Amino acid sequence: MAKVGTDEMKAAALDWAVLKAQLLQATGGRVVLVGDTLKRYTVYVGSNGRKYLLTKDGFTIDFSEDWRQGGPLLEQAMIETSPWNQELRGGRLCAKDWRGRTIESVGRDGEGVVGPTKLIAELRCLVKSTLGDVIEVPDEVCADATR
């Protein structure tokens, strides 16, 4: 296991952490089932070089890149995003990064988690609000944890 900051997580490490956070929320914080349940997933490397989690049924877990998977979790968690760093592109002001915040932290300066996409920023916020600033992630998913 390797310690990874939730502010930097991406790819399979973030997907794994989202799974862990969801299991903790579903079991009311009881960690008893988490280790066994999380071992039901295997890691594979896609043709793009990114690591993915794969269920025993052959379903790819991709919360961090697929809104169909990650989006519904975020609606339940009541996390909002706003543009963080902005830049001019083609004469228009566009978000370069996004900041995700839980509804409870809105209005507090310095609160929130930044990410390169809205989805990643919100998922990092979900993980941080459930598991903390730094969590232990299996070595097999953390090789591209911050890539």
JSON list of C-alpha atoms in Angstrom, two decimals:
[
{"chain": "A", "resi": 1, "resn": "MET", "atom": "CA", "xyz": [0.00, 0.00, 0.00]},
{"chain": "A", "resi": 2, "resn": "ALA", "atom": "CA", "xyz": [1.14, 3.53, -0.77]},
{"chain": "A", "resi": 3, "resn": "LYS", "atom": "CA", "xyz": [-0.03, 6.80, 0.76]},
{"chain": "A", "resi": 4, "resn": "VAL", "atom": "CA", "xyz": [-1.52, 9.16, -1.82]},
{"chain": "A", "resi": 5, "resn": "GLY", "atom": "CA", "xyz": [-2.94, 12.65, -1.28]},
{"chain": "A", "resi": 6, "resn": "THR", "atom": "CA", "xyz": [-6.56, 12.96, -2.35]},
{"chain": "A", "resi": 7, "resn": "ASP", "atom": "CA", "xyz": [-5.72, 16.33, -3.93]},
{"chain": "A", "resi": 8, "resn": "GLU", "atom": "CA", "xyz": [-3.50, 14.54, -6.47]},
{"chain": "A", "resi": 9, "resn": "MET", "atom": "CA", "xyz": [-5.41, 11.32, -7.24]},
{"chain": "A", "resi": 10, "resn": "LYS", "atom": "CA", "xyz": [-6.28, 10.35, -10.79]},
{"chain": "A", "resi": 11, "resn": "ALA", "atom": "CA", "xyz": [-7.13, 7.30, -12.86]},
{"chain": "A", "resi": 12, "resn": "ALA", "atom": "CA", "xyz": [-7.34, 3.87, -11.19]},
{"chain": "A", "resi": 13, "resn": "ALA", "atom": "CA", "xyz": [-6.21, 5.15, -7.77]},
{"chain": "A", "resi": 14, "resn": "LEU", "atom": "CA", "xyz": [-9.07, 7.67, -7.71]},
{"chain": "A", "resi": 15, "resn": "ASP", "atom": "CA", "xyz": [-11.54, 5.06, -8.95]},
{"chain": "A", "resi": 16, "resn": "TRP", "atom": "CA", "xyz": [-10.40, 2.68, -6.19]},
{"chain": "A", "resi": 17, "resn": "ALA", "atom": "CA", "xyz": [-10.70, 5.41, -3.55]},
{"chain": "A", "resi": 18, "resn": "VAL", "atom": "CA", "xyz": [-14.22, 6.28, -4.77]},
{"chain": "A", "resi": 19, "resn": "LEU", "atom": "CA", "xyz": [-15.17, 2.61, -4.41]},
{"chain": "A", "resi": 20, "resn": "LYS", "atom": "CA", "xyz": [-13.81, 2.55, -0.88]},
{"chain": "A", "resi": 21, "resn": "ALA", "atom": "CA", "xyz": [-15.62, 5.78, 0.03]},
{"chain": "A", "resi": 22, "resn": "GLN", "atom": "CA", "xyz": [-18.89, 4.44, -1.39]},
{"chain": "A", "resi": 23, "resn": "LEU", "atom": "CA", "xyz": [-18.55, 1.19, 0.55]},
{"chain": "A", "resi": 24, "resn": "LEU", "atom": "CA", "xyz": [-17.84, 3.06, 3.78]},
{"chain": "A", "resi": 25, "resn": "GLN", "atom": "CA", "xyz": [-20.90, 5.25, 3.25]},
{"chain": "A", "resi": 26, "resn": "ALA", "atom": "CA", "xyz": [-23.08, 2.25, 2.37]},
{"chain": "A", "resi": 27, "resn": "THR", "atom": "CA", "xyz": [-22.02, 0.34, 5.49]},
{"chain": "A", "resi": 28, "resn": "GLY", "atom": "CA", "xyz": [-22.32, 3.30, 7.85]},
{"chain": "A", "resi": 29, "resn": "GLY", "atom": "CA", "xyz": [-18.55, 3.54, 8.32]},
{"chain": "A", "resi": 30, "resn": "ARG", "atom": "CA", "xyz": [-18.00, -0.12, 9.17]},
{"chain": "A", "resi": 31, "resn": "VAL", "atom": "CA", "xyz": [-14.74, -1.11, 7.48]},
{"chain": "A", "resi": 32, "resn": "VAL", "atom": "CA", "xyz": [-15.32, -4.84, 7.98]},
{"chain": "A", "resi": 33, "resn": "LEU", "atom": "CA", "xyz": [-16.45, -5.52, 4.39]},
{"chain": "A", "resi": 34, "resn": "VAL", "atom": "CA", "xyz": [-14.23, -3.04, 2.58]},
{"chain": "A", "resi": 35, "resn": "GLY", "atom": "CA", "xyz": [-11.03, -5.07, 2.19]},
{"chain": "A", "resi": 36, "resn": "ASP", "atom": "CA", "xyz": [-12.80, -8.22, 1.02]},
{"chain": "A", "resi": 37, "resn": "THR", "atom": "CA", "xyz": [-15.12, -6.34, -1.31]},
{"chain": "A", "resi": 38, "resn": "LEU", "atom": "CA", "xyz": [-12.34, -4.29, -2.88]},
{"chain": "A", "resi": 39, "resn": "LYS", "atom": "CA", "xyz": [-10.32, -7.41, -3.63]},
{"chain": "A", "resi": 40, "resn": "ARG", "atom": "CA", "xyz": [-13.04, -8.51, -6.04]},
{"chain": "A", "resi": 41, "resn": "TYR", "atom": "CA", "xyz": [-11.59, -6.10, -8.58]},
{"chain": "A", "resi": 42, "resn": "THR", "atom": "CA", "xyz": [-8.55, -6.64, -10.78]},
{"chain": "A", "resi": 43, "resn": "VAL", "atom": "CA", "xyz": [-6.36, -4.04, -12.43]},
{"chain": "A", "resi": 44, "resn": "TYR", "atom": "CA", "xyz": [-5.63, -4.00, -16.16]},
{"chain": "A", "resi": 45, "resn": "VAL", "atom": "CA", "xyz": [-3.81, -1.58, -18.44]},
{"chain": "A", "resi": 46, "resn": "GLY", "atom": "CA", "xyz": [-5.82, -0.24, -21.36]},
{"chain": "A", "resi": 47, "resn": "SER", "atom": "CA", "xyz": [-4.46, 0.42, -24.85]},
{"chain": "A", "resi": 48, "resn": "ASN", "atom": "CA", "xyz": [-4.02, 4.08, -23.82]},
{"chain": "A", "resi": 49, "resn": "GLY", "atom": "CA", "xyz": [-1.61, 3.06, -21.02]},
{"chain": "A", "resi": 50, "resn": "ARG", "atom": "CA", "xyz": [-4.07, 3.97, -18.24]},
{"chain": "A", "resi": 51, "resn": "LYS", "atom": "CA", "xyz": [-4.85, 1.51, -15.48]},
{"chain": "A", "resi": 52, "resn": "TYR", "atom": "CA", "xyz": [-8.49, 0.48, -14.95]},
{"chain": "A", "resi": 53, "resn": "LEU", "atom": "CA", "xyz": [-10.37, -1.54, -12.36]},
{"chain": "A", "resi": 54, "resn": "LEU", "atom": "CA", "xyz": [-12.24, -4.53, -13.75]},
{"chain": "A", "resi": 55, "resn": "THR", "atom": "CA", "xyz": [-14.97, -6.44, -11.90]},
{"chain": "A", "resi": 56, "resn": "LYS", "atom": "CA", "xyz": [-15.15, -10.24, -11.98]},
{"chain": "A", "resi": 57, "resn": "ASP", "atom": "CA", "xyz": [-18.13, -9.81, -14.34]},
{"chain": "A", "resi": 58, "resn": "GLY", "atom": "CA", "xyz": [-15.97, -7.89, -16.84]},
{"chain": "A", "resi": 59, "resn": "PHE", "atom": "CA", "xyz": [-17.35, -4.41, -16.09]},
{"chain": "A", "resi": 60, "resn": "THR", "atom": "CA", "xyz": [-14.80, -1.58, -16.20]},
{"chain": "A", "resi": 61, "resn": "ILE", "atom": "CA", "xyz": [-14.92, 0.84, -13.26]},
{"chain": "A", "resi": 62, "resn": "ASP", "atom": "CA", "xyz": [-14.17, 4.31, -14.59]},
{"chain": "A", "resi": 63, "resn": "PHE", "atom": "CA", "xyz": [-15.71, 6.86, -12.22]},
{"chain": "A", "resi": 64, "resn": "SER", "atom": "CA", "xyz": [-13.00, 9.43, -12.97]},
{"chain": "A", "resi": 65, "resn": "GLU", "atom": "CA", "xyz": [-13.54, 9.63, -16.74]},
{"chain": "A", "resi": 66, "resn": "ASP", "atom": "CA", "xyz": [-17.13, 8.45, -17.32]},
{"chain": "A", "resi": 67, "resn": "TRP", "atom": "CA", "xyz": [-19.89, 10.83, -16.19]},
{"chain": "A", "resi": 68, "resn": "ARG", "atom": "CA", "xyz": [-22.41, 7.97, -16.45]},
{"chain": "A", "resi": 69, "resn": "GLN", "atom": "CA", "xyz": [-20.57, 6.23, -13.61]},
{"chain": "A", "resi": 70, "resn": "GLY", "atom": "CA", "xyz": [-19.24, 9.14, -11.54]},
{"chain": "A", "resi": 71, "resn": "GLY", "atom": "CA", "xyz": [-22.05, 11.65, -12.03]},
{"chain": "A", "resi": 72, "resn": "PRO", "atom": "CA", "xyz": [-24.82, 9.89, -10.07]},
{"chain": "A", "resi": 73, "resn": "LEU", "atom": "CA", "xyz": [-22.51, 9.45, -7.06]},
{"chain": "A", "resi": 74, "resn": "LEU", "atom": "CA", "xyz": [-21.83, 13.17, -7.00]},
{"chain": "A", "resi": 75, "resn": "GLU", "atom": "CA", "xyz": [-25.48, 14.15, -7.14]},
{"chain": "A", "resi": 76, "resn": "GLN", "atom": "CA", "xyz": [-26.09, 12.06, -4.02]},
{"chain": "A", "resi": 77, "resn": "ALA", "atom": "CA", "xyz": [-23.07, 13.55, -2.24]},
{"chain": "A", "resi": 78, "resn": "MET", "atom": "CA", "xyz": [-24.21, 17.15, -2.91]},
{"chain": "A", "resi": 79, "resn": "ILE", "atom": "CA", "xyz": [-20.86, 18.37, -4.21]},
{"chain": "A", "resi": 80, "resn": "GLU", "atom": "CA", "xyz": [-20.63, 21.51, -6.32]},
{"chain": "A", "resi": 81, "resn": "THR", "atom": "CA", "xyz": [-17.90, 22.75, -8.64]},
{"chain": "A", "resi": 82, "resn": "SER", "atom": "CA", "xyz": [-16.80, 26.13, -9.82]},
{"chain": "A", "resi": 83, "resn": "PRO", "atom": "CA", "xyz": [-14.06, 27.30, -12.19]},
{"chain": "A", "resi": 84, "resn": "TRP", "atom": "CA", "xyz": [-10.77, 27.67, -10.35]},
{"chain": "A", "resi": 85, "resn": "ASN", "atom": "CA", "xyz": [-8.06, 28.84, -12.72]},
{"chain": "A", "resi": 86, "resn": "GLN", "atom": "CA", "xyz": [-9.32, 30.51, -15.86]},
{"chain": "A", "resi": 87, "resn": "GLU", "atom": "CA", "xyz": [-7.68, 31.29, -19.18]},
{"chain": "A", "resi": 88, "resn": "LEU", "atom": "CA", "xyz": [-8.62, 32.94, -22.45]},
{"chain": "A", "resi": 89, "resn": "ARG", "atom": "CA", "xyz": [-9.24, 30.51, -25.32]},
{"chain": "A", "resi": 90, "resn": "GLY", "atom": "CA", "xyz": [-10.40, 31.89, -28.64]},
{"chain": "A", "resi": 91, "resn": "GLY", "atom": "CA", "xyz": [-11.45, 35.14, -27.00]},
{"chain": "A", "resi": 92, "resn": "ARG", "atom": "CA", "xyz": [-13.55, 33.33, -24.37]},
{"chain": "A", "resi": 93, "resn": "LEU", "atom": "CA", "xyz": [-12.80, 32.92, -20.69]},
{"chain": "A", "resi": 94, "resn": "CYS", "atom": "CA", "xyz": [-12.65, 29.17, -19.95]},
{"chain": "A", "resi": 95, "resn": "ALA", "atom": "CA", "xyz": [-11.93, 27.10, -16.85]},
{"chain": "A", "resi": 96, "resn": "LYS", "atom": "CA", "xyz": [-8.44, 25.64, -16.75]},
{"chain": "A", "resi": 97, "resn": "ASP", "atom": "CA", "xyz": [-9.11, 23.79, -13.47]},
{"chain": "A", "resi": 98, "resn": "TRP", "atom": "CA", "xyz": [-12.15, 23.16, -11.31]},
{"chain": "A", "resi": 99, "resn": "ARG", "atom": "CA", "xyz": [-12.71, 23.23, -7.56]},
{"chain": "A", "resi": 100, "resn": "GLY", "atom": "CA", "xyz": [-15.09, 20.75, -5.95]},
{"chain": "A", "resi": 101, "resn": "ARG", "atom": "CA", "xyz": [-16.63, 21.52, -2.56]},
{"chain": "A", "resi": 102, "resn": "THR", "atom": "CA", "xyz": [-19.15, 19.86, -0.33]},
{"chain": "A", "resi": 103, "resn": "ILE", "atom": "CA", "xyz": [-22.27, 21.90, 0.30]},
{"chain": "A", "resi": 104, "resn": "GLU", "atom": "CA", "xyz": [-21.20, 22.34, 3.94]},
{"chain": "A", "resi": 105, "resn": "SER", "atom": "CA", "xyz": [-17.92, 24.02, 2.92]},
{"chain": "A", "resi": 106, "resn": "VAL", "atom": "CA", "xyz": [-19.38, 26.55, 0.45]},
{"chain": "A", "resi": 107, "resn": "GLY", "atom": "CA", "xyz": [-18.47, 30.06, 1.54]},
{"chain": "A", "resi": 108, "resn": "ARG", "atom": "CA", "xyz": [-15.38, 29.03, 3.49]},
{"chain": "A", "resi": 109, "resn": "ASP", "atom": "CA", "xyz": [-12.17, 30.30, 1.90]},
{"chain": "A", "resi": 110, "resn": "GLY", "atom": "CA", "xyz": [-9.57, 27.68, 1.09]},
{"chain": "A", "resi": 111, "resn": "GLU", "atom": "CA", "xyz": [-12.03, 24.78, 1.29]},
{"chain": "A", "resi": 112, "resn": "GLY", "atom": "CA", "xyz": [-12.34, 22.35, -1.57]},
{"chain": "A", "resi": 113, "resn": "VAL", "atom": "CA", "xyz": [-10.30, 20.18, -3.90]},
{"chain": "A", "resi": 114, "resn": "VAL", "atom": "CA", "xyz": [-8.97, 21.22, -7.32]},
{"chain": "A", "resi": 115, "resn": "GLY", "atom": "CA", "xyz": [-8.84, 19.01, -10.41]},
{"chain": "A", "resi": 116, "resn": "PRO", "atom": "CA", "xyz": [-8.24, 19.28, -14.16]},
{"chain": "A", "resi": 117, "resn": "THR", "atom": "CA", "xyz": [-11.88, 18.37, -14.91]},
{"chain": "A", "resi": 118, "resn": "LYS", "atom": "CA", "xyz": [-15.15, 18.94, -13.09]},
{"chain": "A", "resi": 119, "resn": "LEU", "atom": "CA", "xyz": [-15.55, 15.19, -12.61]},
{"chain": "A", "resi": 120, "resn": "ILE", "atom": "CA", "xyz": [-12.09, 14.66, -11.12]},
{"chain": "A", "resi": 121, "resn": "ALA", "atom": "CA", "xyz": [-12.42, 17.69, -8.82]},
{"chain": "A", "resi": 122, "resn": "GLU", "atom": "CA", "xyz": [-15.78, 16.47, -7.51]},
{"chain": "A", "resi": 123, "resn": "LEU", "atom": "CA", "xyz": [-14.62, 12.87, -7.04]},
{"chain": "A", "resi": 124, "resn": "ARG", "atom": "CA", "xyz": [-11.51, 14.04, -5.19]},
{"chain": "A", "resi": 125, "resn": "CYS", "atom": "CA", "xyz": [-13.79, 16.08, -2.95]},
{"chain": "A", "resi": 126, "resn": "LEU", "atom": "CA", "xyz": [-16.01, 13.04, -2.33]},
{"chain": "A", "resi": 127, "resn": "VAL", "atom": "CA", "xyz": [-12.99, 10.92, -1.38]},
{"chain": "A", "resi": 128, "resn": "LYS", "atom": "CA", "xyz": [-11.45, 13.64, 0.80]},
{"chain": "A", "resi": 129, "resn": "SER", "atom": "CA", "xyz": [-14.69, 14.31, 2.68]},
{"chain": "A", "resi": 130, "resn": "THR", "atom": "CA", "xyz": [-15.13, 10.58, 3.37]},
{"chain": "A", "resi": 131, "resn": "LEU", "atom": "CA", "xyz": [-11.59, 9.22, 3.76]},
{"chain": "A", "resi": 132, "resn": "GLY", "atom": "CA", "xyz": [-9.41, 12.25, 4.54]},
{"chain": "A", "resi": 133, "resn": "ASP", "atom": "CA", "xyz": [-6.48, 14.14, 3.02]},
{"chain": "A", "resi": 134, "resn": "VAL", "atom": "CA", "xyz": [-4.18, 11.14, 2.52]},
{"chain": "A", "resi": 135, "resn": "ILE", "atom": "CA", "xyz": [-5.23, 7.53, 2.10]},
{"chain": "A", "resi": 136, "resn": "GLU", "atom": "CA", "xyz": [-3.51, 4.22, 1.55]},
{"chain": "A", "resi": 137, "resn": "VAL", "atom": "CA", "xyz": [-4.00, 2.87, -1.95]},
{"chain": "A", "resi": 138, "resn": "PRO", "atom": "CA", "xyz": [-2.91, -0.57, -3.24]},
{"chain": "A", "resi": 139, "resn": "ASP", "atom": "CA", "xyz": [0.41, -0.47, -5.09]},
{"chain": "A", "resi": 140, "resn": "GLU", "atom": "CA", "xyz": [-1.11, -1.98, -8.23]},
{"chain": "A", "resi": 141, "resn": "VAL", "atom": "CA", "xyz": [-3.39, 1.06, -8.72]},
{"chain": "A", "resi": 142, "resn": "CYS", "atom": "CA", "xyz": [-1.08, 3.83, -7.58]},
{"chain": "A", "resi": 143, "resn": "ALA", "atom": "CA", "xyz": [1.55, 3.60, -10.31]},
{"chain": "A", "resi": 144, "resn": "ASP", "atom": "CA", "xyz": [-0.46, 6.13, -12.30]},
{"chain": "A", "resi": 145, "resn": "ALA", "atom": "CA", "xyz": [-2.17, 7.64, -9.27]},
{"chain": "A", "resi": 146, "resn": "THR", "atom": "CA", "xyz": [-1.19, 11.19, -10.13]},
{"chain": "A", "resi": 147, "resn": "ARG", "atom": "CA", "xyz": [-0.78, 10.90, -13.91]}
]
